[in-house]
mmCIF file of C-alpha atoms in Angstrom:
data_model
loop_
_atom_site.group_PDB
_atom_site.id
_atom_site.type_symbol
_atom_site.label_atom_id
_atom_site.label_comp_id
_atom_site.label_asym_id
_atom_site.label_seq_id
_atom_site.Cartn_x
_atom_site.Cartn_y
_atom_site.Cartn_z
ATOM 1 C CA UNK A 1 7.698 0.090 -15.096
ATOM 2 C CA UNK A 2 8.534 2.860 -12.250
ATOM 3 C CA UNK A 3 6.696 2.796 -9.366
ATOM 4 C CA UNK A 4 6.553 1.957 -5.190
ATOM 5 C CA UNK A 5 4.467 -0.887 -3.412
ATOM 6 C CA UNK A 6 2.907 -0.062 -0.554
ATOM 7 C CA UNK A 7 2.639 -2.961 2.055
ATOM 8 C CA UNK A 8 2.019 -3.002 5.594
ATOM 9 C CA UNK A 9 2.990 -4.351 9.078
ATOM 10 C CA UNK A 10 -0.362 -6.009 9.642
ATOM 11 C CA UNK A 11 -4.468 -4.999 8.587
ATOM 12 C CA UNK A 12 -5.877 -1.438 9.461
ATOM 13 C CA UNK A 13 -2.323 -0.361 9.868
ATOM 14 C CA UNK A 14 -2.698 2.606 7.541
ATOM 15 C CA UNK A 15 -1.767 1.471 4.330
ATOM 16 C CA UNK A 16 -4.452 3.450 2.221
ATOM 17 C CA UNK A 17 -3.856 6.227 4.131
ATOM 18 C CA UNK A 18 0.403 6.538 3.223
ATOM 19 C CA UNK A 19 -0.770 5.575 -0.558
ATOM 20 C CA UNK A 20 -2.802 8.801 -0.878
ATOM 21 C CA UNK A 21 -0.160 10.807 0.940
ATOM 22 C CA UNK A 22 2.244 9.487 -1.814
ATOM 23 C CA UNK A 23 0.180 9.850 -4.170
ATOM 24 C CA UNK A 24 -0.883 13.625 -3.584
ATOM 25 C CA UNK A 25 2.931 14.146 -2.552
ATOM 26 C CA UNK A 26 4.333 12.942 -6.051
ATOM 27 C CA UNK A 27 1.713 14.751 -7.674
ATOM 28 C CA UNK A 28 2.788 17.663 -6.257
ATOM 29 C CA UNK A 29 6.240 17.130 -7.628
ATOM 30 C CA UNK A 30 4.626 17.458 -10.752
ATOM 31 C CA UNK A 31 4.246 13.446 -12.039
ATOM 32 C CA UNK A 32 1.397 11.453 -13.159
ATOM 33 C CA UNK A 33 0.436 8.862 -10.647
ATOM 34 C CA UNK A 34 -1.455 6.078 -11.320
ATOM 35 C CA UNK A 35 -3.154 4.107 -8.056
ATOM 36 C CA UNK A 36 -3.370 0.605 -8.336
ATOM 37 C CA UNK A 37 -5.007 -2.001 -5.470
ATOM 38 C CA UNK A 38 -4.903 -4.941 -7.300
ATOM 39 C CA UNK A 39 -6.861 -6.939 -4.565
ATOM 40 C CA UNK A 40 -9.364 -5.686 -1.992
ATOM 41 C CA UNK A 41 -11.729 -7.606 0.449
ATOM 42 C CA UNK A 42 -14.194 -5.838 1.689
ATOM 43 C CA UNK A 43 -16.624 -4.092 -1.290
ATOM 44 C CA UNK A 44 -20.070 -2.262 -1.191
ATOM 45 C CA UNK A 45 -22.216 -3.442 -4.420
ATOM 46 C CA UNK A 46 -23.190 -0.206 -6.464
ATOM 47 C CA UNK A 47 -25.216 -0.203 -9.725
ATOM 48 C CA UNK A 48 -21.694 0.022 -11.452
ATOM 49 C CA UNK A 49 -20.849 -3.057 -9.312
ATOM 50 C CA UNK A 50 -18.785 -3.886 -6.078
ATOM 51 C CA UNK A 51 -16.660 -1.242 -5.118
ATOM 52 C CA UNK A 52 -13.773 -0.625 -2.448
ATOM 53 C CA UNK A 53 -13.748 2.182 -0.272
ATOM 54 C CA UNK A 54 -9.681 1.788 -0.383
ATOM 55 C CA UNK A 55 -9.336 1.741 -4.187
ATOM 56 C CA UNK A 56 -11.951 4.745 -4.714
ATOM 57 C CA UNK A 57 -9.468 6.973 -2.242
ATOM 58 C CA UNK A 58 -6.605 5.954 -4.452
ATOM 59 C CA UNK A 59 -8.378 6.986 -7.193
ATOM 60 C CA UNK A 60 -9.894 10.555 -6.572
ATOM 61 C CA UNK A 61 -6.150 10.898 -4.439
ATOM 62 C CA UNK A 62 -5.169 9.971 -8.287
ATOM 63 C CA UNK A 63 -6.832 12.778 -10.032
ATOM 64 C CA UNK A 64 -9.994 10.567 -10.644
ATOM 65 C CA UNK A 65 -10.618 9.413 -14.355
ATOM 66 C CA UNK A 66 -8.796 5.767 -13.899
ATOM 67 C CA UNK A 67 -10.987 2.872 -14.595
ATOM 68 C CA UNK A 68 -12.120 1.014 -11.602
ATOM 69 C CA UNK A 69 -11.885 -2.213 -13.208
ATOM 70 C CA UNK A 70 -8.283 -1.728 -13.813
ATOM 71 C CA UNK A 71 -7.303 -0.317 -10.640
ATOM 72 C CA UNK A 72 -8.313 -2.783 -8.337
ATOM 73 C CA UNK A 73 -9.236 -6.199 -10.967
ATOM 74 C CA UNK A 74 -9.843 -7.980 -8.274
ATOM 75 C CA UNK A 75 -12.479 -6.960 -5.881
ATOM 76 C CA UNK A 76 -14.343 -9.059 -2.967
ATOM 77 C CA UNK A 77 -17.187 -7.786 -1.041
ATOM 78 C CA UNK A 78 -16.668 -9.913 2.182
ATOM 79 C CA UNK A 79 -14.054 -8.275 4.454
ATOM 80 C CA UNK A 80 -11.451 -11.196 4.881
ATOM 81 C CA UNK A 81 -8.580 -12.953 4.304
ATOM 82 C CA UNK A 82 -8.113 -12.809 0.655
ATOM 83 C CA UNK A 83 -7.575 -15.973 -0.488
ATOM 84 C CA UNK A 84 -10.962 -16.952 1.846
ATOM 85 C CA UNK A 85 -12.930 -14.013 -0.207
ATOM 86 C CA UNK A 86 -11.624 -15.270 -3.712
ATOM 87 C CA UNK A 87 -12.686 -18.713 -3.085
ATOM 88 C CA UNK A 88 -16.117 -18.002 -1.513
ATOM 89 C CA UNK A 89 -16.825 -16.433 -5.137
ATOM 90 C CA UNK A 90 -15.191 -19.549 -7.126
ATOM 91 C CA UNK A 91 -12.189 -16.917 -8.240
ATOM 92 C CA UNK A 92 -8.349 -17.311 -8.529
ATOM 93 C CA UNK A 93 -6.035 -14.628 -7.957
ATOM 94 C CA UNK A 94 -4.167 -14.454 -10.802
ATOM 95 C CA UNK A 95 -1.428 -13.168 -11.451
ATOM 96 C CA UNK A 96 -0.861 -12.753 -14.940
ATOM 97 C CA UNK A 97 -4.163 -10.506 -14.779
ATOM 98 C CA UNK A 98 -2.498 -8.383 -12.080
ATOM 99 C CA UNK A 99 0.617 -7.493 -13.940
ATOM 100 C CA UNK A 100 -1.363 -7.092 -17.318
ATOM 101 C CA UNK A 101 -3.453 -4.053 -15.978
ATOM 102 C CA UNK A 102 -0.527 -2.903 -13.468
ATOM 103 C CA UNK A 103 1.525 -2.146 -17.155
ATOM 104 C CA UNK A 104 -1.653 -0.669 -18.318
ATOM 105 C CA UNK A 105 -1.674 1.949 -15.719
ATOM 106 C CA UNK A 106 2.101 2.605 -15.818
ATOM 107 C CA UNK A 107 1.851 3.189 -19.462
ATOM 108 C CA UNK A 108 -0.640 6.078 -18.701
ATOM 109 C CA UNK A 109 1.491 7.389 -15.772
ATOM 110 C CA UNK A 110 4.910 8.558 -14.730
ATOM 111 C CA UNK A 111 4.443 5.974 -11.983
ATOM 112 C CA UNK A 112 2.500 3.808 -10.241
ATOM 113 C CA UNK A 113 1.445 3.608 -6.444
ATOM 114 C CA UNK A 114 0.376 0.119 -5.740
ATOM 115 C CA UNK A 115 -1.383 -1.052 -2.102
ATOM 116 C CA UNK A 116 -1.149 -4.110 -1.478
ATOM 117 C CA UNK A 117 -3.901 -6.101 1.064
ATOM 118 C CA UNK A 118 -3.224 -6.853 4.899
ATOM 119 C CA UNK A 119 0.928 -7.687 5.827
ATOM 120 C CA UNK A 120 3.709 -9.079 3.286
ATOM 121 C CA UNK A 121 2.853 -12.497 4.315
ATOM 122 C CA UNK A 122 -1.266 -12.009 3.746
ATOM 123 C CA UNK A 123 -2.280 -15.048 1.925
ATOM 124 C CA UNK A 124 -4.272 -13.893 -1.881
ATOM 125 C CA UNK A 125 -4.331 -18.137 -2.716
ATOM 126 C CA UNK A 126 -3.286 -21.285 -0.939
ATOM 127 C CA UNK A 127 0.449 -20.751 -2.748
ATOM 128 C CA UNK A 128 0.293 -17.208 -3.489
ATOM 129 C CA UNK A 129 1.263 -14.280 -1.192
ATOM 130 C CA UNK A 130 1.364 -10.307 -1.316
ATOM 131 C CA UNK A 131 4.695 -10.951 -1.245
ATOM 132 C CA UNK A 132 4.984 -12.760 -4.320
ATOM 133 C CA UNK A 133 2.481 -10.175 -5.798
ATOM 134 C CA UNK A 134 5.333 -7.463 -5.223
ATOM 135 C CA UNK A 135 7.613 -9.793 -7.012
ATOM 136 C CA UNK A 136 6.053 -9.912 -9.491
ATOM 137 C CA UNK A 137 5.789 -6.532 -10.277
ATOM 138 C CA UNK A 138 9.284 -5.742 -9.266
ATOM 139 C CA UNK A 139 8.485 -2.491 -7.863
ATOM 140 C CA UNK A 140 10.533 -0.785 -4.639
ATOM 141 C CA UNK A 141 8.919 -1.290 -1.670
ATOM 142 C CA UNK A 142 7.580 1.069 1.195
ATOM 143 C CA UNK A 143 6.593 -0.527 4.851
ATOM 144 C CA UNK A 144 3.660 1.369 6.688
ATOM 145 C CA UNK A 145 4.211 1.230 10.317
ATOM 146 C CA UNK A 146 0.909 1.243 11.902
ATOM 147 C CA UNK A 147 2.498 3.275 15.242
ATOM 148 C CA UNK A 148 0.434 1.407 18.006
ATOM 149 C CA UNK A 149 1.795 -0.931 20.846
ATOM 150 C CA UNK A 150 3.964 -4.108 19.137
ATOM 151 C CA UNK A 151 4.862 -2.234 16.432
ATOM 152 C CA UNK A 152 8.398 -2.752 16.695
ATOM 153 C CA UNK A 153 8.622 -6.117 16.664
ATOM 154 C CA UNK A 154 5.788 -6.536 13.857
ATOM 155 C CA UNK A 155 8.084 -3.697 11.789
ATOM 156 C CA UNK A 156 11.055 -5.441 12.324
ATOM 157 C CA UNK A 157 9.583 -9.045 11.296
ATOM 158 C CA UNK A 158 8.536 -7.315 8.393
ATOM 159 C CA UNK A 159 11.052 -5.386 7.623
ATOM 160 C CA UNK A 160 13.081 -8.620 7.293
ATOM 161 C CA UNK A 161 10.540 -10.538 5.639
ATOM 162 C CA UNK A 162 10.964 -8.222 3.010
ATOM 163 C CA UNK A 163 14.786 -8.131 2.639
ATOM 164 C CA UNK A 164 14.545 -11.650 2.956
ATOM 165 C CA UNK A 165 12.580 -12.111 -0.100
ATOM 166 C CA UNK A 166 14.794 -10.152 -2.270
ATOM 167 C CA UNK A 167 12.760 -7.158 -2.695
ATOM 168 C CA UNK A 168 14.079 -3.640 -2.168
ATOM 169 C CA UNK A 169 13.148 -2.509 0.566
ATOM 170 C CA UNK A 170 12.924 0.965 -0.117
ATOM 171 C CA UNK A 171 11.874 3.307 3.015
ATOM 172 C CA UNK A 172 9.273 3.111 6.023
ATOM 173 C CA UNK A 173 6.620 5.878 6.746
ATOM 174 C CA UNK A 174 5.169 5.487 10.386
ATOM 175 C CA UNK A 175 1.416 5.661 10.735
ATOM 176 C CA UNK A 176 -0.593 7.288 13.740
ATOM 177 C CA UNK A 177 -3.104 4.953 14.562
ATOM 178 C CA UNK A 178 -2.968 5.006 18.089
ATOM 179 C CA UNK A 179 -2.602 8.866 19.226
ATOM 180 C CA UNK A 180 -2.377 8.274 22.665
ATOM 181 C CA UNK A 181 0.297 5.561 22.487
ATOM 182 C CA UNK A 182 2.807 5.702 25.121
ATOM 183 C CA UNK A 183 6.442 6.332 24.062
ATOM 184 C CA UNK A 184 5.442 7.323 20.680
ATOM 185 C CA UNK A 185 8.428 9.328 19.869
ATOM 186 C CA UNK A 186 10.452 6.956 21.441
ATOM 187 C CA UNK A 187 9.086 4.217 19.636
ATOM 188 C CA UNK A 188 9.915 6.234 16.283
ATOM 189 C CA UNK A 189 13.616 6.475 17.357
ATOM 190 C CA UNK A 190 13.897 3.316 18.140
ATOM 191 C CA UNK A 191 12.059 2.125 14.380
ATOM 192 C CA UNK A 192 14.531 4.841 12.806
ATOM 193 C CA UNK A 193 17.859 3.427 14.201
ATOM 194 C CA UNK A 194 16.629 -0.154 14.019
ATOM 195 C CA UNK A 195 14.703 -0.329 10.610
ATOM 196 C CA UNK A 196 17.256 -1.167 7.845
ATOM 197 C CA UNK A 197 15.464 2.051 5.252
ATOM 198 C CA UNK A 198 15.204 5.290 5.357
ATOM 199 C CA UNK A 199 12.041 6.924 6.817
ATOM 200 C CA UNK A 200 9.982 8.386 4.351
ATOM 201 C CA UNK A 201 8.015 10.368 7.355
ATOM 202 C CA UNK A 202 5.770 10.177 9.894
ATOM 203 C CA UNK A 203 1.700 10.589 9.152
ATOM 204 C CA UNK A 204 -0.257 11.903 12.752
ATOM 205 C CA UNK A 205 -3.567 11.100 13.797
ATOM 206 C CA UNK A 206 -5.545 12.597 10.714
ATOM 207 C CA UNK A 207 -8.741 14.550 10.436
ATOM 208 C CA UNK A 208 -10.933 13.237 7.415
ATOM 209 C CA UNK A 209 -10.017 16.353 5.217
ATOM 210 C CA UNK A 210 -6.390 15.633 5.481
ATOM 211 C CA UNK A 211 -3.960 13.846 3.356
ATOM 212 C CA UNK A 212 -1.262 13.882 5.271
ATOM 213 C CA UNK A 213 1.060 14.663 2.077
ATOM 214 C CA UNK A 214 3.053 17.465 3.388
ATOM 215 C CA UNK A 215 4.641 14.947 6.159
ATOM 216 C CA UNK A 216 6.572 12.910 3.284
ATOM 217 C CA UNK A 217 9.873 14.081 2.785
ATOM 218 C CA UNK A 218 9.802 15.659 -0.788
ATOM 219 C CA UNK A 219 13.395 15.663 -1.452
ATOM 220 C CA UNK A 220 13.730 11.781 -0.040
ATOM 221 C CA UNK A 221 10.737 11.199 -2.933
ATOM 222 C CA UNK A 222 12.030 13.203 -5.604
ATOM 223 C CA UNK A 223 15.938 11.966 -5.277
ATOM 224 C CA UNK A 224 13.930 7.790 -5.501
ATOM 225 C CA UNK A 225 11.649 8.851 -8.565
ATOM 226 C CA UNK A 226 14.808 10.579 -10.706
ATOM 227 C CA UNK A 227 16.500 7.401 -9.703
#
């Protein structure tokens, strides 16, 4: 199974955001991507049933056409923690169910682009973490930097959080979130010489018609997906 897992530095840091820039940017190198959120928090109930606003980007970002049942199996309509939205329903995050329909979608797709929920250490049960979720799955990982102030030490936490783990930690795309932050350049810098990946690039403060794609280093993406 090819793919990338998309985690974050912390919640609303602009992890949906990077996936469909991925996303649009490997399409564009000609693959089949399949989007994957295998938990979200936070649902609106339609007459086809609850539905995220996070997995529905994925999915038109995706082409559209993937079942929304298999892209994100697990799907909470109160906005919290995980584990605190599974349990108010009675559910278990499992995660024999996650890798079943994550190899489902890869077997459709040159790759997968997976989003996980909140940071690497966001809880999905008592025992269970999104960073055991990317274990599971074995895929490469890619740390969103939500660019606002205490980024760099939340990056760099993370950043060794994952390494720690013994997941590849594969690059880092910074996320705009705060446009008017001061130092942001400098803060960049200081994320590119201290972050132990490669940046992938650098997203800006984005209009809702923008994707953002173009500001992913193609070459950086197609030399990891012939890998």
């Amino acid at each position: 199974m090819k793919g990338l897992f998309v985690t974050g530095t912390d919640t609303d840091c602009g992890k949906t955001r990077v996936a469909v820039a991925l996303i649009h940017r490997l399409r564009g190198l000609g693959l089949r991507v399949a989007p994957f959120k295998p938990v979200a928090a936070g649902a609106e109930r339609t007459p086809g049933g609850l539905r995220n606003r996070d997995a529905l980007q994925l999915i038109e970002a995706a082409g559209g056409g993937w079942a929304y049942d298999r892209v994100n199996p697990y799907c909470f309509e109160a906005a919290q923690s995980p584990h605190l939205a599974a349990a108010d329903t009675g559910l278990l995050v499992e995660g024999t169910v996650i890798r079943q329909a994550c190899e489902q979608l890869a077997a459709d797709a040159d790759l997968v682009v997976v989003e996980g929920v909140g940071g690497w250490l966001a809880p999905l049960r008592a025992d269970w973490y999104v960073e055991d979720l990317a274990l599971l799955l074995g895929l490469p990982v890619v740390l969103v930097v939500g660019l606002r102030l205490g980024c760099l030490n939340h990056a760099l936490l993370s950043a060794r959080a994952v390494a720690g783990s013994g997941a590849e930690l594969l690059g880092w795309v910074g996320s705009t979130i705060d446009p008017a932050m001061l130092g942001l350049e400098a803060n960049i810098q200081t994320l590119t010489q201290s972050l132990p990946a490669t940046c992938l690039g650098v997203l800006p403060w984005l209009q809702a018609d923008e994707d953002g794609a173009a500001c992913l280093d193609e070459t950086l993406l197609a030399r990891i997906c012939s890998g």
